[in-house]
PDB file of C-alpha atoms in Angstrom:
ATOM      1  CA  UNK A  22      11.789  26.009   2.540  1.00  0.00           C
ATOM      2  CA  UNK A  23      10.061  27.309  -0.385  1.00  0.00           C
ATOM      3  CA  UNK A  24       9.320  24.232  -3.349  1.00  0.00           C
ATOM      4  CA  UNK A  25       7.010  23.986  -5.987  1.00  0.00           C
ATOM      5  CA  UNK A  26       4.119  22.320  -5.343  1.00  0.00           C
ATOM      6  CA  UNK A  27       3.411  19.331  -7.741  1.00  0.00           C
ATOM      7  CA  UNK A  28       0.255  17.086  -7.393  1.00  0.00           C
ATOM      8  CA  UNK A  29       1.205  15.016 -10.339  1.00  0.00           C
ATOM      9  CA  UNK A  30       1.013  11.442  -9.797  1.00  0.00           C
ATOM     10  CA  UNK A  31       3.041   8.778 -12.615  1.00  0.00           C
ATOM     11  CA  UNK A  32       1.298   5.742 -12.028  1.00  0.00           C
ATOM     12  CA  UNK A  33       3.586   2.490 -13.137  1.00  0.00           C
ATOM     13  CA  UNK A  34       2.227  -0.858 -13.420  1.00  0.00           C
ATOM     14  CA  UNK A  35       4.317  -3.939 -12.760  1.00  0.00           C
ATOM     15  CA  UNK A  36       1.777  -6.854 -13.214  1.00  0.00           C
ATOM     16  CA  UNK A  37       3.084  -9.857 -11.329  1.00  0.00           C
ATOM     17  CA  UNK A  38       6.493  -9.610  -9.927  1.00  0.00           C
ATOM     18  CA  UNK A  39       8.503 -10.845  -7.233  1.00  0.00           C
ATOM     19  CA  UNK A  40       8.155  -8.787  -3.666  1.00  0.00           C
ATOM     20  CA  UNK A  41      11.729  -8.054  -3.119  1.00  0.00           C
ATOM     21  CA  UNK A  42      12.308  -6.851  -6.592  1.00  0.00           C
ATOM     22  CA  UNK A  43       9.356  -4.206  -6.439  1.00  0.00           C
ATOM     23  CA  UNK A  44      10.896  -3.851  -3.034  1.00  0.00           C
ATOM     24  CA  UNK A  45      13.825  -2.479  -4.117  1.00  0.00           C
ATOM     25  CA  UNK A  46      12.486  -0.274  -6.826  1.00  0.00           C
ATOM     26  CA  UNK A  47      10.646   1.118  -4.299  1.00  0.00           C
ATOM     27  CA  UNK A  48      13.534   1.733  -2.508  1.00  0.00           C
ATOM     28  CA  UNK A  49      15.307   3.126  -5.486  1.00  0.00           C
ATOM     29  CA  UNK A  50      12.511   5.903  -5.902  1.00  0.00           C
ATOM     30  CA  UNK A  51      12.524   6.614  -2.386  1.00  0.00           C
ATOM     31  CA  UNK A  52      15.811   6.969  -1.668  1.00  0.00           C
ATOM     32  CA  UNK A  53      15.954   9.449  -5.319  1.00  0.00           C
ATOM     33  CA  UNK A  54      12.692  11.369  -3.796  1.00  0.00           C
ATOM     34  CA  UNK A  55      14.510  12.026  -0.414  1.00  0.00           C
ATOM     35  CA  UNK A  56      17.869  12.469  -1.746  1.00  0.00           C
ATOM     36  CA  UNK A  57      16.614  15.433  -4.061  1.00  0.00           C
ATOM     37  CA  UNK A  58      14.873  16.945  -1.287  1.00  0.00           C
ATOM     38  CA  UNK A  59      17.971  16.898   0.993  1.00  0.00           C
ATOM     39  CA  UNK A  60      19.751  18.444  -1.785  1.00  0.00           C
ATOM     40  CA  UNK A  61      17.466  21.034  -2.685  1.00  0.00           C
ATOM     41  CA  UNK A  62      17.912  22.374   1.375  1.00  0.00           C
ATOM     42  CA  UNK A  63      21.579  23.397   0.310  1.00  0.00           C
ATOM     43  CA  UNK A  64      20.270  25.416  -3.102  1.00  0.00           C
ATOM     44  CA  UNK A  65      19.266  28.853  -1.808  1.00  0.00           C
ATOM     45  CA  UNK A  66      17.798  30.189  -4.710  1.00  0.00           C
ATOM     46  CA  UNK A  67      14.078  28.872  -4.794  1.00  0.00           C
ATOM     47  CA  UNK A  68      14.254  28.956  -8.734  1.00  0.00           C
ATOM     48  CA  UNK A  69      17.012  26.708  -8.519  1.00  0.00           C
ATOM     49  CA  UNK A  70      15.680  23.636  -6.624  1.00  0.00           C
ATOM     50  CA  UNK A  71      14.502  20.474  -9.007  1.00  0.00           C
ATOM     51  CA  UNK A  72      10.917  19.620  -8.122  1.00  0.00           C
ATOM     52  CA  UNK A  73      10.517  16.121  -6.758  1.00  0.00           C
ATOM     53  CA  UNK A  74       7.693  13.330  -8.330  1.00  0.00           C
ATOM     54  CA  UNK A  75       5.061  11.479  -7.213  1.00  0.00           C
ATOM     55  CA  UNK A  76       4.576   7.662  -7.804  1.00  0.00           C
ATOM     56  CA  UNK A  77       2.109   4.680  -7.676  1.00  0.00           C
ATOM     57  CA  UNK A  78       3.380   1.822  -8.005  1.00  0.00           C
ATOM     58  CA  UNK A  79       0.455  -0.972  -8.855  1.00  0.00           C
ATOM     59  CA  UNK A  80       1.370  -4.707  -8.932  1.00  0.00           C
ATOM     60  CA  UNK A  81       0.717  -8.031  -7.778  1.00  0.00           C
ATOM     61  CA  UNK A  82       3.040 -10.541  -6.044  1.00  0.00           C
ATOM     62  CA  UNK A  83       3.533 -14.323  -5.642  1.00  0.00           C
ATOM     63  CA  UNK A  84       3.006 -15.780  -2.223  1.00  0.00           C
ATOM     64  CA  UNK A  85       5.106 -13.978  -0.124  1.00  0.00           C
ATOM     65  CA  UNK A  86       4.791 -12.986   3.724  1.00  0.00           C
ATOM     66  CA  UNK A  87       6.369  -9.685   5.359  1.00  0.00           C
ATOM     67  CA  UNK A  88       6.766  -8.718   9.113  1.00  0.00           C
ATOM     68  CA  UNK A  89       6.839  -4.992   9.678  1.00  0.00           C
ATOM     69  CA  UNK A  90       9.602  -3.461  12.029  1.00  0.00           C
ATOM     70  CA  UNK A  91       7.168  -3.764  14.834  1.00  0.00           C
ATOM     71  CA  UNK A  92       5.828  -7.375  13.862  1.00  0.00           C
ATOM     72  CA  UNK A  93       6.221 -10.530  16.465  1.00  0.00           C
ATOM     73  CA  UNK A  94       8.211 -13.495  13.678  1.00  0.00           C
ATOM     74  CA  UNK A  95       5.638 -15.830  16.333  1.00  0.00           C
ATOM     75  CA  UNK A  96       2.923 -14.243  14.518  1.00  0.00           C
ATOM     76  CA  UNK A  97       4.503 -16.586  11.511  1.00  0.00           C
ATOM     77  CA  UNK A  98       3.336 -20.032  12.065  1.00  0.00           C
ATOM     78  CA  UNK A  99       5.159 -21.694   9.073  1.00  0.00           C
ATOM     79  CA  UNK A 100       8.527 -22.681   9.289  1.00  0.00           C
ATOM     80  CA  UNK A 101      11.448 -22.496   7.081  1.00  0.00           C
ATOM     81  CA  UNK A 102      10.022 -26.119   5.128  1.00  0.00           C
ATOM     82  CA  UNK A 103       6.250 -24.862   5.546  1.00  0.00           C
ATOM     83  CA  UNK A 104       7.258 -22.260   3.404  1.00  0.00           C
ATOM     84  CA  UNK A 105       8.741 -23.852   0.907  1.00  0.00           C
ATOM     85  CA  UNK A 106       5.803 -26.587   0.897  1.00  0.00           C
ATOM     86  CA  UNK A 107       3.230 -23.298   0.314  1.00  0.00           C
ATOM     87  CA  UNK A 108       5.696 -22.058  -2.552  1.00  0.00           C
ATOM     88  CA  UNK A 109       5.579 -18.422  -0.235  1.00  0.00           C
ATOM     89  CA  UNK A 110       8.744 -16.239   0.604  1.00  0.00           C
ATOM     90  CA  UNK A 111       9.274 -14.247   3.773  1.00  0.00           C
ATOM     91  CA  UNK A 112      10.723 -11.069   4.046  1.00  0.00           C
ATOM     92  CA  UNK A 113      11.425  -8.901   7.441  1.00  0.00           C
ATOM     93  CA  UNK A 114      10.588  -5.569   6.027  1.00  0.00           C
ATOM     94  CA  UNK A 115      11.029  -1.468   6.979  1.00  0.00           C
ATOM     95  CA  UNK A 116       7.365  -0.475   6.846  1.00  0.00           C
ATOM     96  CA  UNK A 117       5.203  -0.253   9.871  1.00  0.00           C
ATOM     97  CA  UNK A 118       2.698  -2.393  11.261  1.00  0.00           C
ATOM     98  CA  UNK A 119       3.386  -6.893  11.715  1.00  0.00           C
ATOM     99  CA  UNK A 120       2.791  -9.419   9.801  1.00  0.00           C
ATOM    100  CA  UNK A 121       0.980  -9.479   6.444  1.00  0.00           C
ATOM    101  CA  UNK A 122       0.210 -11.971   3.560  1.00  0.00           C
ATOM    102  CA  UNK A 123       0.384 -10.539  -0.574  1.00  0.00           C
ATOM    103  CA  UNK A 124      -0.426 -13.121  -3.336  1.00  0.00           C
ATOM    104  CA  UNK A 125      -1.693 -13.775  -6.768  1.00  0.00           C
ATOM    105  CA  UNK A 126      -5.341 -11.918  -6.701  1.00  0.00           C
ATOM    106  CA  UNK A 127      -4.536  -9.450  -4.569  1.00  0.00           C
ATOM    107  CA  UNK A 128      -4.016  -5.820  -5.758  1.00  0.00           C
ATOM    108  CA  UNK A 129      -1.404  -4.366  -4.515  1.00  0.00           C
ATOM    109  CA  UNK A 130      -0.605  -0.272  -4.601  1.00  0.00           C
ATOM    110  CA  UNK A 131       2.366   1.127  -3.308  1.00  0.00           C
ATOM    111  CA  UNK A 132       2.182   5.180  -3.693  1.00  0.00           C
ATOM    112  CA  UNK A 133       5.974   7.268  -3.335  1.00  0.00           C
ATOM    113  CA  UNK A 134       3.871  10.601  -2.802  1.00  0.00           C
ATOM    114  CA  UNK A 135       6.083  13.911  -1.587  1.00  0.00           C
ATOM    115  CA  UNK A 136       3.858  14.838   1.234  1.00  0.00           C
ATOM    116  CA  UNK A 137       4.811  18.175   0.754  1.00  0.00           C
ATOM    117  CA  UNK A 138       3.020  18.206  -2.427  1.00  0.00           C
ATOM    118  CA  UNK A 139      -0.164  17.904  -0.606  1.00  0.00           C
ATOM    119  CA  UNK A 140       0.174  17.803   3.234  1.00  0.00           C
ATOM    120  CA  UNK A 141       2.381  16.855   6.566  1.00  0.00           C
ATOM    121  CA  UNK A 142       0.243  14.721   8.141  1.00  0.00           C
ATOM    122  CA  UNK A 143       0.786  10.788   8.119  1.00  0.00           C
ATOM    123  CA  UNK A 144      -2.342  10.011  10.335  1.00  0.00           C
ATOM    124  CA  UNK A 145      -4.518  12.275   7.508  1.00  0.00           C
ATOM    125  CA  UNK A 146      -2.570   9.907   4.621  1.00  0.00           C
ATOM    126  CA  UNK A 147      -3.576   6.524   6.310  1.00  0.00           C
ATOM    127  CA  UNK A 148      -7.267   7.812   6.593  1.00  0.00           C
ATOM    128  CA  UNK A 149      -7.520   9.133   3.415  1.00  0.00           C
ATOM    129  CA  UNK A 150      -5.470   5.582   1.617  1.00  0.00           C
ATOM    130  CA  UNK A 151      -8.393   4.032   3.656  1.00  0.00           C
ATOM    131  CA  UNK A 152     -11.437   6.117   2.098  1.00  0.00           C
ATOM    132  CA  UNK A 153      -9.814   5.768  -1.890  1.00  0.00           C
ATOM    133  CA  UNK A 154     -10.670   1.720  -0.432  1.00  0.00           C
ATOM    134  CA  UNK A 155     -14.134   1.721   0.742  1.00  0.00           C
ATOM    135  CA  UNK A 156     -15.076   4.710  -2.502  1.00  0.00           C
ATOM    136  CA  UNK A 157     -13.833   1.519  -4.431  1.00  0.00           C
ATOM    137  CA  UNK A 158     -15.506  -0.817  -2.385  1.00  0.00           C
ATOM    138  CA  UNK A 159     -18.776   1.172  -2.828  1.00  0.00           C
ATOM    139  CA  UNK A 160     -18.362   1.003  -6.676  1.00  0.00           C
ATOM    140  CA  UNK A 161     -18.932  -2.678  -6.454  1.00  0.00           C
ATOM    141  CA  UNK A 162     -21.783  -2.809  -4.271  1.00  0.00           C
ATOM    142  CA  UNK A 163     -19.512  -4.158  -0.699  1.00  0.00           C
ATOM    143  CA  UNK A 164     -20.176  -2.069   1.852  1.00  0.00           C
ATOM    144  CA  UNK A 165     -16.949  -1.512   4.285  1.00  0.00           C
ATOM    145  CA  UNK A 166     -15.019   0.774   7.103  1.00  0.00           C
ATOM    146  CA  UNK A 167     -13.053   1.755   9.616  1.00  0.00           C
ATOM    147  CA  UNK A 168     -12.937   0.075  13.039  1.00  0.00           C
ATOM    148  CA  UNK A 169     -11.416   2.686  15.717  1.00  0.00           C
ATOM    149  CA  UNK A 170      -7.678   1.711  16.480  1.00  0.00           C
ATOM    150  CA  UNK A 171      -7.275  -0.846  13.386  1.00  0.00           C
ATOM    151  CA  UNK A 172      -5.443   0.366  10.546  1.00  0.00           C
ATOM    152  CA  UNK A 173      -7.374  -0.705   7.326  1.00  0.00           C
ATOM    153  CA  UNK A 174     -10.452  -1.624   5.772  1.00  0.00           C
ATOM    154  CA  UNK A 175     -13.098  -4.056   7.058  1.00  0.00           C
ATOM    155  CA  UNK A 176     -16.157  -5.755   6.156  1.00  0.00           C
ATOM    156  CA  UNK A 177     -18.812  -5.928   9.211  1.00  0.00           C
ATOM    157  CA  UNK A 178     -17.084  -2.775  10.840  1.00  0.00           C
ATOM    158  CA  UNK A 179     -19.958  -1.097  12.763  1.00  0.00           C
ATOM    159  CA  UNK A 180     -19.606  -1.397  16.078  1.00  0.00           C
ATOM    160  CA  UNK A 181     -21.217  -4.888  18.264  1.00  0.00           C
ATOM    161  CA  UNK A 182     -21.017  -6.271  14.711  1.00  0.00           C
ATOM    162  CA  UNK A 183     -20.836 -10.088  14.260  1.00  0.00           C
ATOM    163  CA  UNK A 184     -18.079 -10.947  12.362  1.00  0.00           C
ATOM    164  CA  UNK A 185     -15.473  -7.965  10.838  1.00  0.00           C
ATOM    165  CA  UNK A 186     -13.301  -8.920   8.350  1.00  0.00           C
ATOM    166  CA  UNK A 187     -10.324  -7.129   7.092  1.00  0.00           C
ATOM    167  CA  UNK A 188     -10.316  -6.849   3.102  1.00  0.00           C
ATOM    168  CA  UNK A 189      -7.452  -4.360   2.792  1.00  0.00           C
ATOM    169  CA  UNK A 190      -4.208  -4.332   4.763  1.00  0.00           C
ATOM    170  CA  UNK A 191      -2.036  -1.170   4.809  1.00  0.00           C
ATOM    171  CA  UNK A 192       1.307  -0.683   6.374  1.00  0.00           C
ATOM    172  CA  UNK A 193       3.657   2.713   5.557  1.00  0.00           C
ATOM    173  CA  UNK A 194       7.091   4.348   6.115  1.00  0.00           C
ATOM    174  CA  UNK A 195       7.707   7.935   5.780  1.00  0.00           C
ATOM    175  CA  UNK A 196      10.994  10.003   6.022  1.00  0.00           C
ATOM    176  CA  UNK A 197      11.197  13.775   5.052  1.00  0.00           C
ATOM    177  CA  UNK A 198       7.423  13.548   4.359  1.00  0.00           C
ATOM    178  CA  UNK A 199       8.420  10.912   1.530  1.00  0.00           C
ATOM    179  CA  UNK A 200       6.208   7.614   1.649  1.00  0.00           C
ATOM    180  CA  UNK A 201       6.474   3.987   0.726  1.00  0.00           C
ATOM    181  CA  UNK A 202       5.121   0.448   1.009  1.00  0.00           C
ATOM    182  CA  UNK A 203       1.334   1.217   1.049  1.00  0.00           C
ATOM    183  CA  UNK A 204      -1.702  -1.216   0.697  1.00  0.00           C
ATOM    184  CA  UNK A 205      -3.234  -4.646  -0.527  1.00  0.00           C
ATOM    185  CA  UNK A 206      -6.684  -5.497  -1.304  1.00  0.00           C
ATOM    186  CA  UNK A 207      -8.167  -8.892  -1.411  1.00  0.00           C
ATOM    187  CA  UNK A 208      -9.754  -8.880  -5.075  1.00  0.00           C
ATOM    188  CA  UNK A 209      -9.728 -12.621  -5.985  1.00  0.00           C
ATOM    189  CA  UNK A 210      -7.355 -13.680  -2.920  1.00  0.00           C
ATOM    190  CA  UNK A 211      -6.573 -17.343  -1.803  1.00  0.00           C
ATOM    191  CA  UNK A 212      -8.030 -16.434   1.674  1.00  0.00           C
ATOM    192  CA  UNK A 213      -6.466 -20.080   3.265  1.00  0.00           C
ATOM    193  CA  UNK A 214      -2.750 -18.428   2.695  1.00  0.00           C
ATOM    194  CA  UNK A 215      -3.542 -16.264   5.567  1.00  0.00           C
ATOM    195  CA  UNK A 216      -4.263 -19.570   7.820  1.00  0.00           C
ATOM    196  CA  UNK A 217      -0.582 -19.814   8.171  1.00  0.00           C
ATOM    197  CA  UNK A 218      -0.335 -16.257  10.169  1.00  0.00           C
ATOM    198  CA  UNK A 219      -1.958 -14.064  12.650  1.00  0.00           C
ATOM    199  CA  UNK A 220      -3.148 -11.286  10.308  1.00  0.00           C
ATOM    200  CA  UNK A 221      -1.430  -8.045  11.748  1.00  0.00           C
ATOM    201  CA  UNK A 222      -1.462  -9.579  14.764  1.00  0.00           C
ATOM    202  CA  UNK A 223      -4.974  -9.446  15.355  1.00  0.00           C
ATOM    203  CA  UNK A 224      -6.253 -13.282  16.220  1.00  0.00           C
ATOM    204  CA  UNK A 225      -9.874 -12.695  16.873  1.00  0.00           C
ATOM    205  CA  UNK A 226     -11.201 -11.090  13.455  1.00  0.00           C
ATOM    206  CA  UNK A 227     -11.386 -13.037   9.684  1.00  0.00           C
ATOM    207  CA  UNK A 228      -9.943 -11.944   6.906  1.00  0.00           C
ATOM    208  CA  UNK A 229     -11.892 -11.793   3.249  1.00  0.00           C
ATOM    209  CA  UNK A 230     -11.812 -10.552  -0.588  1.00  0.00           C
ATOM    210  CA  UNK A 231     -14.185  -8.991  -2.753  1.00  0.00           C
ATOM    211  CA  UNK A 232     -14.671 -12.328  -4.292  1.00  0.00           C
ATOM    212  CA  UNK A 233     -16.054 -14.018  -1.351  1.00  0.00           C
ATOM    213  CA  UNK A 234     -17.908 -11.243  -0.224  1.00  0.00           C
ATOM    214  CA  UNK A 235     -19.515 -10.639  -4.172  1.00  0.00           C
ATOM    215  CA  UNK A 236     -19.605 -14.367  -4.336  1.00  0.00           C
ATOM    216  CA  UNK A 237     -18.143 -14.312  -7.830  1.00  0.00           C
ATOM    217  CA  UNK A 238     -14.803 -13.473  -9.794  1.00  0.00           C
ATOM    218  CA  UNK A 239     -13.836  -9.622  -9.781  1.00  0.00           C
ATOM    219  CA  UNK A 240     -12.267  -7.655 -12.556  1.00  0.00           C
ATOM    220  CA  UNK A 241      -8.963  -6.741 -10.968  1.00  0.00           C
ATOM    221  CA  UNK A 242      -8.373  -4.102 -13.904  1.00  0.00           C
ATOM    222  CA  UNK A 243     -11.519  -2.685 -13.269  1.00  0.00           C
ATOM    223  CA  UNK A 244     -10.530  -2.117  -9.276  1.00  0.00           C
ATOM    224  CA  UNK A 245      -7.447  -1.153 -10.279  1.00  0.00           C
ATOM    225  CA  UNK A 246      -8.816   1.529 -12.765  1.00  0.00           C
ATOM    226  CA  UNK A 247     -11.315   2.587 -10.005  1.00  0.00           C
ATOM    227  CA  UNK A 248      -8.648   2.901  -6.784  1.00  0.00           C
ATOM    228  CA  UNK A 249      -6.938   5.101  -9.005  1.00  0.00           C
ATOM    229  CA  UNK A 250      -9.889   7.235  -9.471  1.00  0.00           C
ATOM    230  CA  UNK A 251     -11.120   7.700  -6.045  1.00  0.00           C
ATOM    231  CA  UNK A 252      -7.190   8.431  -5.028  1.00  0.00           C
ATOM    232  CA  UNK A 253      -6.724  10.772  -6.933  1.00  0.00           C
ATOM    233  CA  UNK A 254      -9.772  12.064  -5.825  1.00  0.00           C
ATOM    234  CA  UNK A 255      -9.283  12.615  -2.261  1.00  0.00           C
ATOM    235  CA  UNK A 256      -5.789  13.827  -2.922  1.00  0.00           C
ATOM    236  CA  UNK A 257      -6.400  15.938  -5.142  1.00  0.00           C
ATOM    237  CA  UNK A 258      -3.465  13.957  -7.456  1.00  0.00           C
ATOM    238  CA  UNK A 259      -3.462  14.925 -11.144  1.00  0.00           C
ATOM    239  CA  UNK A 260      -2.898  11.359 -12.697  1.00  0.00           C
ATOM    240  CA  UNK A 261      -0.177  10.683 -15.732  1.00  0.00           C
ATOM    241  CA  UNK A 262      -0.272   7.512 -17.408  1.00  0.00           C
ATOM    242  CA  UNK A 263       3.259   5.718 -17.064  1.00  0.00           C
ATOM    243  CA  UNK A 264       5.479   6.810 -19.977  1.00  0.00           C
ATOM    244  CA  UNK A 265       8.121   3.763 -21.521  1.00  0.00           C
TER     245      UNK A 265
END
């Protein structure tokens, strides 16, 4: 199917707000995104289909947990009062990956990208969602990676290292090439929060921020101005300020 290609990228920031209500404007977009594209199969006339957007979505959340869709609940290890004694929600949600931990200091990005805009390739989009993270990371002066077979970003990642440490979780969902959920950084994180779960399931590696590593407080507008940068970057995104 013919469609014209748009690498334009709105980029909307929410400041603090709670999870499920950026969860469901997420879902909103989505749901528009794929909708339009469905449509546009039943136009025949190439001149007559309605280009779909591009989104990222910044924000941060309160405490709040989330299990992916192929997440273990034991992996939890708060109960219903524990929760509520932590001030922290819990949400089963649709994106991949298990269980994860967002909070005040953390900067959150959740990018609604038409893949079709720039490519059909989810493994590519993880990898390149990664490298915008350590290009930011860089900026600051932390040095960070990949570890082969973990998802994310990590401190200490070459190989026989000591002791990795994941500063950026990412988890996605993708129908008709159309993404959601996306990834959290640890900027000026309460690291204890994540005391009360097994990371992503992985038990035998830390987790840390930018602020431990740097050993002082870090800018989050500044990382926040940066990511943006380096995504749109290795995208290849053209980046439009949010209109009201």
């Amino acid at each position: 199917m013919s469609i014209h290609i748009n690498k334009t990228v709105e980029v909307i920031d929410l400041g603090t707000d709670d999870y499920k209500c950026v969860w469901d404007y997420q879902e909103t977009v989505f749901k528009k995104t794929v909708d339009q594209k469905i449509l546009n199969r039943k136009i025949e006339r190439p001149e007559d289909r309605i280009t779909t957007n591009n989104y990222l979505i910044f924000c941060q959340h309160p405490h709040v947990y989330t299990l992916g869709k192929s997440g273990s609940i034991n992996n939890l290890l708060l109960d219903d009062q524990g929760l509520k004694d932590h001030y922290a929600q819990f949400y089963r949600i649709n994106r991949g990956g298990d269980i994860t931990y967002h909070g005040p200091g953390q900067l959150v990005a959740y990018p609604i990208l038409d893949l079709d805009h720039f490519f059909n390739d989810i493994h590519k989009y993880l990898r390149l969602l990664e490298e915008a993270i350590i290009l930011t990371l860089k900026d600051f002066g932390v040095s960070a990676g990949r570890i082969e077979g973990l998802t994310g970003v990590w401190i200490d990642f070459e190989e026989g290292a000591a002791e990795p440490r994941k500063i950026c979780a990412m988890g996605v969902k993708s129908s008709r090439w159309v993404t959601m959920h996306g990834l959290a950084l640890n900027v000026n994180t309460d690291l204890s929060y994540f005391g009360h779960i097994v990371p992503c399931g992985i038990d035998d590696k830390a987790v840390t921020s930018m602020n431990k590593e740097l050993g002082h407080h870090v800018n989050m507008s500044e990382v926040q101005t940066k990511l943006t940068h380096h995504l749109s970057q290795v995208f290849g995104m053209n980046i439009k300020p949010h209109e009201v």
